Tab-separated table of C-alpha atoms in Angstrom:
chain	number	residue	atom	x	y	z
A	985	ILE	CA	29.744	-2.724	-15.429
A	986	VAL	CA	29.202	-6.384	-14.518
A	987	LEU	CA	25.885	-8.173	-14.094
A	988	HIS	CA	26.350	-11.615	-12.585
A	989	ARG	CA	24.677	-14.415	-10.705
A	990	GLU	CA	25.950	-17.277	-8.556
A	991	PRO	CA	26.109	-20.212	-8.743
A	992	GLU	CA	27.513	-20.123	-12.235
A	993	GLY	CA	25.410	-21.534	-14.994
A	994	LEU	CA	22.073	-20.096	-13.935
A	995	TYR	CA	22.809	-16.651	-15.352
A	996	SER	CA	25.560	-15.653	-17.691
A	997	VAL	CA	27.950	-12.908	-16.709
A	998	ASN	CA	27.366	-9.755	-18.718
A	999	GLN	CA	30.135	-7.161	-18.886
A	1000	THR	CA	29.911	-3.721	-20.444
A	1001	TYR	CA	32.905	-1.433	-20.965
A	1002	ALA	CA	33.065	2.255	-21.806
A	1003	CYS	CA	36.058	4.562	-22.131
A	1004	LEU	CA	35.416	7.801	-20.234
A	1005	PRO	CA	37.545	10.884	-19.554
A	1006	LYS	CA	39.051	10.538	-16.089
A	1007	ASP	CA	39.962	14.113	-15.193
A	1008	ASP	CA	37.460	16.828	-14.229
A	1009	ALA	CA	34.519	14.501	-14.750
A	1010	CYS	CA	31.545	13.208	-12.768
A	1011	TYR	CA	29.317	10.369	-13.956
A	1012	THR	CA	26.019	8.936	-12.791
A	1013	PHE	CA	25.118	5.294	-13.314
A	1014	PHE	CA	21.517	4.245	-12.747
A	1015	ILE	CA	19.735	0.952	-13.252
A	1016	GLY	CA	16.122	-0.184	-12.944
A	1017	GLY	CA	13.308	-2.337	-14.242
A	1018	SER	CA	9.869	-3.753	-13.524
A	1019	TYR	CA	10.831	-6.228	-10.810
A	1020	ALA	CA	13.227	-6.461	-7.896
A	1021	TRP	CA	15.124	-9.704	-8.313
A	1022	GLY	CA	16.419	-10.097	-4.787
A	1023	ASP	CA	13.100	-10.913	-3.099
A	1024	THR	CA	12.531	-14.327	-4.672
A	1025	ARG	CA	15.909	-15.760	-5.734
A	1026	PHE	CA	18.929	-16.843	-3.772
A	1027	PRO	CA	21.676	-16.120	-4.428
A	1028	PRO	CA	20.189	-13.060	-6.144
A	1029	PRO	CA	21.477	-11.471	-9.329
A	1030	SER	CA	23.805	-8.592	-8.570
A	1031	TYR	CA	25.631	-5.865	-10.397
A	1032	SER	CA	28.984	-4.189	-9.902
A	1033	VAL	CA	30.337	-0.912	-11.215
A	1034	PHE	CA	34.081	-0.317	-11.567
A	1035	PHE	CA	35.760	2.947	-12.511
A	1036	ASP	CA	39.441	3.072	-13.338
A	1037	GLY	CA	39.781	-0.469	-12.023
A	1038	LYS	CA	38.300	0.336	-8.602
A	1039	PRO	CA	34.884	-0.873	-7.356
A	1040	VAL	CA	32.292	1.887	-7.075
A	1041	ARG	CA	29.118	-0.024	-6.219
A	1042	ARG	CA	27.960	-3.605	-5.814
A	1043	SER	CA	24.345	-4.456	-5.038
A	1044	ASP	CA	22.194	-7.567	-4.945
A	1045	SER	CA	19.014	-5.779	-3.813
A	1046	TRP	CA	17.575	-3.270	-6.208
A	1047	LEU	CA	14.523	-2.274	-8.153
A	1048	PHE	CA	16.160	1.061	-8.940
A	1049	ASP	CA	19.614	2.266	-7.980
A	1050	SER	CA	22.029	5.052	-8.819
A	1051	VAL	CA	25.613	5.940	-8.016
A	1052	GLN	CA	27.910	8.873	-8.790
A	1053	PHE	CA	31.594	8.407	-9.533
A	1054	GLY	CA	34.483	10.397	-10.897
A	1055	GLY	CA	37.038	12.828	-9.571
A	1056	SER	CA	34.901	15.963	-9.807
A	1057	CYS	CA	31.637	14.821	-8.192
A	1058	LYS	CA	29.999	17.164	-5.714
A	1059	PRO	CA	26.953	16.634	-3.487
A	1060	ARG	CA	23.830	16.760	-5.602
A	1061	CYS	CA	22.108	18.994	-3.016
A	1062	ASN	CA	23.478	21.451	-0.469
A	1063	GLU	CA	23.966	19.215	2.546
A	1064	ASP	CA	23.704	22.157	4.964
A	1065	ASN	CA	20.198	23.318	4.112
A	1066	GLU	CA	18.660	21.048	1.458
A	1067	SER	CA	17.043	17.612	1.260
A	1068	LEU	CA	17.436	15.304	-1.736
A	1069	ILE	CA	14.467	13.741	-3.503
A	1070	GLU	CA	15.137	10.924	-5.981
A	1071	PHE	CA	12.563	9.845	-8.561
A	1072	PHE	CA	12.736	6.789	-10.828
A	1073	LEU	CA	10.226	5.648	-13.441
A	1074	TYR	CA	10.330	2.645	-15.761
A	1075	ASP	CA	7.737	1.998	-18.477
A	1076	ARG	CA	8.132	-0.633	-21.161
A	1077	THR	CA	5.056	0.321	-23.221
A	1078	ARG	CA	6.697	1.252	-26.513
A	1079	ASP	CA	3.834	1.200	-29.030
A	1080	VAL	CA	2.882	4.885	-28.992
A	1081	GLU	CA	4.324	8.146	-27.745
A	1082	TYR	CA	2.926	9.838	-24.633
A	1083	GLU	CA	4.062	11.720	-21.523
A	1084	TYR	CA	3.659	11.493	-17.765
A	1085	GLU	CA	3.347	14.896	-16.130
A	1086	TRP	CA	4.717	15.546	-12.638
A	1087	ASP	CA	4.872	18.425	-10.203
A	1088	LEU	CA	6.781	18.850	-6.908
A	1089	THR	CA	5.486	21.380	-4.384
A	1090	VAL	CA	6.753	22.439	-0.982
A	1091	THR	CA	3.913	23.004	1.456
A	1092	ASN	CA	4.114	25.443	4.324
A	1093	ARG	CA	1.355	26.658	6.595
A	1094	ASN	CA	-1.512	27.947	4.441
A	1095	SER	CA	0.617	28.048	1.291
A	1096	SER	CA	2.388	25.855	-1.251
A	1097	ALA	CA	4.835	26.566	-4.025
A	1098	THR	CA	6.000	24.532	-7.008
A	1099	VAL	CA	9.754	23.984	-6.880
A	1100	SER	CA	10.043	21.691	-9.889
A	1101	SER	CA	7.874	20.216	-12.617
A	1102	GLY	CA	8.260	18.395	-15.890
A	1103	VAL	CA	7.274	15.455	-18.060
A	1104	VAL	CA	8.556	11.927	-18.616
A	1105	PRO	CA	8.311	11.226	-22.354
A	1106	GLN	CA	7.712	7.636	-23.422
A	1107	GLY	CA	7.738	5.906	-26.769
A	1108	ALA	CA	10.062	4.289	-29.265
A	1109	ASP	CA	12.510	7.205	-29.363
A	1110	ASN	CA	12.779	7.596	-25.569
A	1111	PRO	CA	14.551	5.403	-23.017
A	1112	PRO	CA	12.191	3.369	-20.808
A	1113	LEU	CA	14.078	4.346	-17.642
A	1114	ALA	CA	13.867	7.908	-16.299
A	1115	HIS	CA	15.734	9.388	-13.319
A	1116	LYS	CA	15.423	12.785	-11.651
A	1117	ILE	CA	17.125	14.439	-8.658
A	1118	MET	CA	15.369	17.359	-6.932
A	1119	CYS	CA	16.499	19.516	-4.010
A	1120	VAL	CA	14.119	21.085	-1.488
A	1121	PRO	CA	14.696	23.041	1.749
A	1122	ASN	CA	15.581	21.005	4.826
A	1123	ASP	CA	12.742	20.112	7.196
A	1124	SER	CA	10.149	20.908	4.536
A	1125	CYS	CA	6.993	19.058	3.586
A	1126	SER	CA	6.978	18.073	-0.077
A	1127	SER	CA	4.182	16.674	-2.225
A	1128	PHE	CA	4.944	14.914	-5.508
A	1129	TYR	CA	2.052	14.728	-7.969
A	1130	ILE	CA	2.138	12.558	-11.096
A	1131	SER	CA	-0.595	12.124	-13.696
A	1132	ALA	CA	-1.009	9.569	-16.449
A	1133	PRO	CA	-2.044	10.512	-19.989
A	1134	ASN	CA	-5.319	9.449	-21.530
A	1135	VAL	CA	-4.112	7.769	-24.716
A	1136	ILE	CA	-6.837	6.787	-27.190
A	1137	VAL	CA	-5.693	3.890	-29.362
A	1138	ASN	CA	-8.991	3.342	-31.195
A	1139	VAL	CA	-11.117	6.381	-31.957
A	1140	THR	CA	-14.049	4.287	-33.169
A	1141	THR	CA	-14.397	2.272	-29.958
A	1142	ASN	CA	-12.820	4.934	-27.704
A	1143	GLU	CA	-10.363	2.290	-26.501
A	1144	THR	CA	-7.812	3.621	-23.999
A	1145	LEU	CA	-4.229	2.462	-23.631
A	1146	PHE	CA	-3.634	0.904	-20.212
A	1147	LEU	CA	-0.286	1.765	-18.654
A	1148	TYR	CA	1.710	-0.124	-16.031
A	1149	PRO	CA	4.696	2.046	-15.080
A	1150	VAL	CA	6.884	1.235	-12.082
A	1151	TYR	CA	8.208	4.185	-10.103
A	1152	SER	CA	9.766	5.058	-6.764
A	1153	LEU	CA	10.162	8.188	-4.651
A	1154	ALA	CA	12.626	8.694	-1.813
A	1155	MET	CA	13.611	11.706	0.283
A	1156	ASP	CA	16.767	11.726	2.401
A	1157	ASN	CA	17.020	7.921	2.180
A	1158	VAL	CA	13.402	7.355	3.247
A	1159	THR	CA	11.317	5.594	0.574
A	1160	TYR	CA	7.748	6.869	0.386
A	1161	ARG	CA	6.525	5.123	-2.760
A	1162	LYS	CA	7.694	2.022	-4.649
A	1163	VAL	CA	4.962	0.664	-6.863
A	1164	GLN	CA	3.715	-0.599	-10.138
A	1165	TRP	CA	0.992	1.908	-10.964
A	1166	TYR	CA	-2.099	0.933	-12.933
A	1167	ALA	CA	-3.338	3.875	-14.990
A	1168	PRO	CA	-5.651	5.356	-15.988
A	1169	GLU	CA	-8.665	4.661	-13.781
A	1170	ASP	CA	-11.048	2.130	-15.270
A	1171	ASP	CA	-14.274	0.952	-13.656
A	1172	GLY	CA	-13.025	1.490	-10.114
A	1173	THR	CA	-9.519	0.106	-10.587
A	1174	GLY	CA	-6.313	2.084	-11.106
A	1175	SER	CA	-6.095	5.861	-10.941
A	1176	ASP	CA	-5.487	8.846	-13.179
A	1177	ASN	CA	-2.963	10.393	-10.786
A	1178	GLN	CA	-1.147	9.854	-7.498
A	1179	THR	CA	0.200	12.187	-4.805
A	1180	THR	CA	3.021	11.247	-2.435
A	1181	ASN	CA	3.767	13.325	0.664
A	1182	MET	CA	7.314	13.356	2.006
A	1183	GLY	CA	9.469	15.003	4.646
A	1184	SER	CA	8.631	16.982	7.781
A	1185	CYS	CA	4.901	17.563	7.348
A	1186	THR	CA	2.585	19.100	9.941
A	1187	VAL	CA	-1.174	18.915	10.241
A	1188	GLY	CA	-1.409	22.691	9.862
A	1189	GLY	CA	0.826	22.777	6.806
A	1190	LEU	CA	-0.542	19.810	4.865
A	1191	CYS	CA	-4.071	19.140	6.094
A	1192	ASP	CA	-7.260	21.022	6.861
A	1193	GLU	CA	-6.988	21.226	10.661
A	1194	GLN	CA	-10.742	21.632	11.058
A	1195	THR	CA	-11.648	18.370	9.363
A	1196	GLN	CA	-8.438	16.310	9.125
A	1197	ASP	CA	-5.691	14.710	11.214
A	1198	LEU	CA	-2.171	13.907	10.006
A	1199	PHE	CA	-1.171	10.224	9.878
A	1200	ASN	CA	2.558	9.441	9.778
A	1201	LEU	CA	3.988	5.921	9.573
A	1202	ASN	CA	7.715	5.218	9.679
A	1203	PHE	CA	9.326	1.766	9.826
A	1204	ARG	CA	12.739	0.216	9.293
A	1205	THR	CA	13.611	-3.187	7.854
A	1206	PRO	CA	16.216	-5.492	9.435
A	1207	ALA	CA	19.756	-5.787	8.108
A	1208	GLU	CA	19.306	-9.553	7.622
A	1209	TYR	CA	16.251	-11.563	6.714
A	1210	GLN	CA	15.454	-15.236	6.251
A	1211	GLU	CA	12.201	-16.340	4.676
A	1212	LEU	CA	10.652	-19.700	5.409
A	1213	SER	CA	10.324	-21.565	2.169
A	1214	TYR	CA	10.238	-25.038	0.720
A	1215	PRO	CA	12.348	-26.971	1.310
A	1216	ILE	CA	13.312	-26.094	4.880
A	1217	PRO	CA	15.597	-24.576	6.191
A	1218	ALA	CA	14.788	-20.916	5.771
A	1219	MET	CA	16.634	-19.157	2.977
A	1220	PRO	CA	18.395	-15.825	3.453
A	1221	ARG	CA	17.088	-13.093	1.193
A	1222	ALA	CA	18.665	-9.991	-0.253
A	1223	MET	CA	15.376	-8.145	0.234
A	1224	ILE	CA	11.878	-8.652	1.644
A	1225	ASN	CA	8.984	-9.550	-0.621
A	1226	ASP	CA	6.220	-6.938	-0.583
A	1227	ASN	CA	3.595	-9.409	0.680
A	1228	GLN	CA	5.616	-10.149	3.832
A	1229	ILE	CA	5.013	-6.728	5.408
A	1230	LYS	CA	1.268	-6.235	5.812
A	1231	TRP	CA	-0.426	-3.204	7.338
A	1232	ARG	CA	-3.682	-1.319	6.928
A	1233	PHE	CA	-5.202	1.886	8.211
A	1234	GLY	CA	-8.955	1.909	8.691
A	1235	TYR	CA	-11.644	1.113	11.222
A	1236	THR	CA	-10.724	-0.838	14.339
A	1237	ILE	CA	-10.991	-4.591	14.309
A	1238	ASP	CA	-13.726	-4.776	16.955
A	1239	TYR	CA	-16.368	-2.786	15.176
A	1240	ASN	CA	-15.722	-2.837	11.439
A	1241	PRO	CA	-12.637	-4.890	10.543
A	1242	TRP	CA	-10.412	-3.693	7.727
A	1243	ASP	CA	-12.903	-1.230	6.299
A	1244	LEU	CA	-10.705	1.042	4.192
A	1245	ARG	CA	-13.345	3.506	3.068
A	1246	TYR	CA	-11.375	6.184	4.930
A	1247	GLY	CA	-8.057	4.420	4.769
A	1248	PHE	CA	-5.192	2.890	2.842
A	1249	SER	CA	-2.811	-0.039	3.071
A	1250	ASP	CA	0.666	-1.319	2.280
A	1251	TYR	CA	-0.012	-2.345	-1.336
A	1252	PRO	CA	-0.655	1.096	-2.936
A	1253	ASN	CA	2.526	2.397	-1.283
A	1254	ASN	CA	4.848	-0.534	-1.971
A	1255	ASN	CA	4.150	-3.552	-4.159
A	1256	ARG	CA	7.740	-4.013	-5.346
A	1257	GLY	CA	9.566	-5.268	-2.249
A	1258	TYR	CA	11.562	-3.798	0.637
A	1259	ASP	CA	15.319	-3.346	0.734
A	1260	LEU	CA	17.101	-4.539	3.860
A	1261	ASP	CA	18.360	-2.063	6.457
A	1262	SER	CA	16.191	0.671	4.936
A	1263	THR	CA	13.550	3.146	6.085
A	1264	TYR	CA	10.040	3.541	4.656
A	1265	GLY	CA	7.424	6.187	5.346
A	1266	VAL	CA	3.790	7.076	4.660
A	1267	ILE	CA	2.201	10.508	5.279
A	1268	GLU	CA	-1.528	11.076	4.724
A	1269	CYS	CA	-4.329	13.401	5.835
A	1270	VAL	CA	-7.271	11.439	7.266
A	1271	PRO	CA	-10.789	12.500	8.330
A	1272	LYS	CA	-10.899	13.957	11.838
A	1273	ASP	CA	-14.373	12.542	12.414
A	1274	GLY	CA	-13.258	9.057	11.455
A	1275	CYS	CA	-14.733	7.172	14.397
A	1276	ASP	CA	-12.679	4.214	15.635
A	1277	LEU	CA	-9.883	4.557	13.092
A	1278	SER	CA	-6.767	2.504	13.779
A	1279	PHE	CA	-3.471	1.331	12.324
A	1280	ASN	CA	-3.147	-2.450	12.049
A	1281	MET	CA	0.001	-4.454	11.278
A	1282	THR	CA	0.425	-8.216	11.056
A	1283	PRO	CA	2.663	-9.301	13.996
A	1284	GLY	CA	4.838	-11.456	11.731
A	1285	SER	CA	5.787	-8.538	9.483
A	1286	PRO	CA	9.614	-8.446	9.354
A	1287	VAL	CA	10.207	-4.884	10.529
A	1288	GLU	CA	12.905	-3.917	13.001
A	1289	SER	CA	10.787	-1.104	14.425
A	1290	TYR	CA	7.889	1.153	13.498
A	1291	THR	CA	6.211	4.306	14.780
A	1292	VAL	CA	2.758	5.731	14.198
A	1293	LYS	CA	2.195	9.456	14.777
A	1294	LYS	CA	-1.003	11.466	14.934
A	1295	ASN	CA	-0.507	15.178	14.305
A	1296	GLY	CA	3.186	14.772	15.140
A	1297	ILE	CA	2.585	12.917	18.435
A	1298	LYS	CA	3.769	9.318	18.714
A	1299	LEU	CA	1.053	6.812	19.614
A	1300	ASP	CA	2.273	4.207	22.106
A	1301	ASP	CA	-0.934	2.375	23.035
A	1302	GLY	CA	-0.610	-0.472	20.537
A	1303	GLN	CA	-2.192	-3.806	21.424
A	1304	GLU	CA	-2.571	-7.254	19.934
A	1305	VAL	CA	-6.170	-7.987	18.986
A	1306	ASP	CA	-8.117	-10.630	17.138
A	1307	GLY	CA	-8.336	-9.721	13.474
A	1308	ARG	CA	-10.991	-12.374	12.860
A	1309	TYR	CA	-10.408	-13.619	9.332
A	1310	TYR	CA	-6.973	-11.954	9.275
A	1311	GLY	CA	-5.596	-13.576	12.444
A	1312	GLU	CA	-3.918	-11.625	15.214
A	1313	VAL	CA	-2.939	-8.039	14.401
A	1314	LEU	CA	-1.080	-5.273	16.205
A	1315	MET	CA	-3.640	-2.483	16.494
A	1316	THR	CA	-2.824	1.157	17.318
A	1317	PRO	CA	-6.003	3.216	17.959
A	1318	PHE	CA	-6.160	6.457	15.974
A	1319	GLY	CA	-9.786	7.617	16.142
A	1320	GLN	CA	-11.808	9.886	18.381
A	1321	ASN	CA	-12.376	7.460	21.292
A	1322	CYS	CA	-15.898	6.918	20.067
A	1323	SER	CA	-18.423	5.188	22.302
A	1324	PRO	CA	-18.737	1.420	21.800
A	1325	PRO	CA	-21.603	0.231	19.634
A	1326	SER	CA	-24.926	0.647	21.440
A	1327	LYS	CA	-26.315	-2.391	23.196
A	1328	SER	CA	-29.830	-1.262	22.239
A	1329	LEU	CA	-31.603	-3.134	19.514
A	1330	SER	CA	-31.703	-1.836	16.001
A	1331	GLY	CA	-34.920	-1.115	14.167
A	1332	GLY	CA	-34.583	-4.338	12.201
A	1333	ALA	CA	-34.055	-6.380	15.353
A	1334	ILE	CA	-37.035	-4.748	17.052
A	1335	ALA	CA	-39.202	-5.425	14.007
A	1336	GLY	CA	-38.098	-9.056	14.062
A	1337	ILE	CA	-38.964	-9.421	17.721
A	1338	VAL	CA	-42.374	-7.817	17.215
A	1339	PHE	CA	-43.079	-10.177	14.323
A	1340	ALA	CA	-42.032	-13.177	16.404
A	1341	CYS	CA	-44.263	-12.036	19.262
A	1342	VAL	CA	-47.239	-11.627	16.939
A	1343	VAL	CA	-46.694	-15.127	15.574
A	1344	ALA	CA	-46.466	-16.535	19.115
A	1345	VAL	CA	-49.659	-14.771	20.248
A	1346	ASP	CA	-51.480	-16.022	17.164
A	1347	ALA	CA	-50.361	-19.546	17.927
A	1348	VAL	CA	-51.607	-19.299	21.534
A	1349	LEU	CA	-54.959	-17.869	20.454
A	1350	PHE	CA	-55.341	-20.592	17.834
A	1351	GLY	CA	-54.647	-23.232	20.472
A	1352	LEU	CA	-57.204	-21.763	22.882
A	1353	VAL	CA	-59.873	-21.552	20.213
A	1354	TRP	CA	-59.216	-25.130	19.106
A	1355	TYR	CA	-59.357	-26.361	22.729
A	1356	LYS	CA	-62.633	-24.516	23.433
A	1357	ARG	CA	-64.241	-25.895	20.298
A	1358	ARG	CA	-63.106	-29.364	21.219
A	1359	GLN	CA	-64.692	-29.064	24.663
A	1360	ASN	CA	-67.982	-27.839	23.200
A	1361	GLN	CA	-67.994	-30.656	20.663
A	1362	SER	CA	-67.442	-33.250	23.404
A	1363	SER	CA	-70.364	-31.852	25.476
A	1364	LYS	CA	-72.729	-32.027	22.547
A	1365	GLU	CA	-71.750	-35.605	21.772
A	1366	GLU	CA	-72.387	-36.742	25.392
A	1367	GLY	CA	-75.967	-35.328	25.405
A	1368	ASP	CA	-77.008	-36.662	21.946
A	1369	PRO	CA	-79.328	-39.835	22.160
A	1370	LEU	CA	-79.139	-40.344	18.397
A	1371	ARG	CA	-75.420	-40.878	18.724
A	1372	ASP	CA	-75.955	-43.584	21.345
A	1373	ASN	CA	-78.487	-45.396	19.121
A	1374	LEU	CA	-76.154	-45.310	16.186
A	1375	LEU	CA	-73.342	-46.702	18.257
């Protein structure tokens, strides 16, 4: 195993050797950490795996990666009727022992069944990197649920240990989650648990058809990517930084821009970068009565292609609109074709107009009264002989 970086001198070359039985053996090598190196450095660090003198894998774009090698390796899932789900988790909090609990269910119409569950133990006696392969039926809809423990580190003050694990979930080479997760929930930030939907989901199988619609986003990254940087010219990258691909699902730009009360965005699904020539997906149930909901993507996002589906039907009526403070965005309507905002005045506006009218009428009346008094005063002065004598 070789970890290296070019040009030489910036990173030393690390080599690790292990003697392994060659016959009737199958091995799995996996690697991972908190950050993906390839999105910010060029040339990026890379690793290579050799077995019996022959290269098995070389990669310069990875947050997590795994590879099987050996003469007796077989497919990890039945390729004829099963899909492969791969789960990685890395946590470097080593002070105390605790466990993440997870559960994988397959959802069919009106029913769901757990196909696998377990825990990821953490602490000084456990490795920080965990890896799990799960097999589910082809063309199924799977939901992966993970919960964080509530670890009290100070009983007197009820202080809770904050966790920052990094994990990823992929199904049949489509990545559905790749994040650093902030747990547990604290004063509106972070969360106690997360659910990731994957696979061939339907609105009837995953959502409540009476109150919800199914949102499905799928996009693919280009095989090559150059990022503008300083100094110019643009530098080729081994992967795409997470802040380069920006999208949000919420209210349309025209009426209530970027309101995510009923929505979600790129960051909770991927804040650890995008591999090149790879596919990413998001599947969520959204409120059916969500008036004027839309999907919005920044036009400069480096994606080769993307599709948005509503209840399994592809939406093709995307348009470029003014995102106000966010610049131009590509907006795909998703809501219920709600009527535009009423041109009638609101109660507050009407009250303001009434107040203004009252003030104006008062001003006119005051002017008339002042003018009348002035006329009367002038008449009295003209008919007063004492005034003439004094003058």
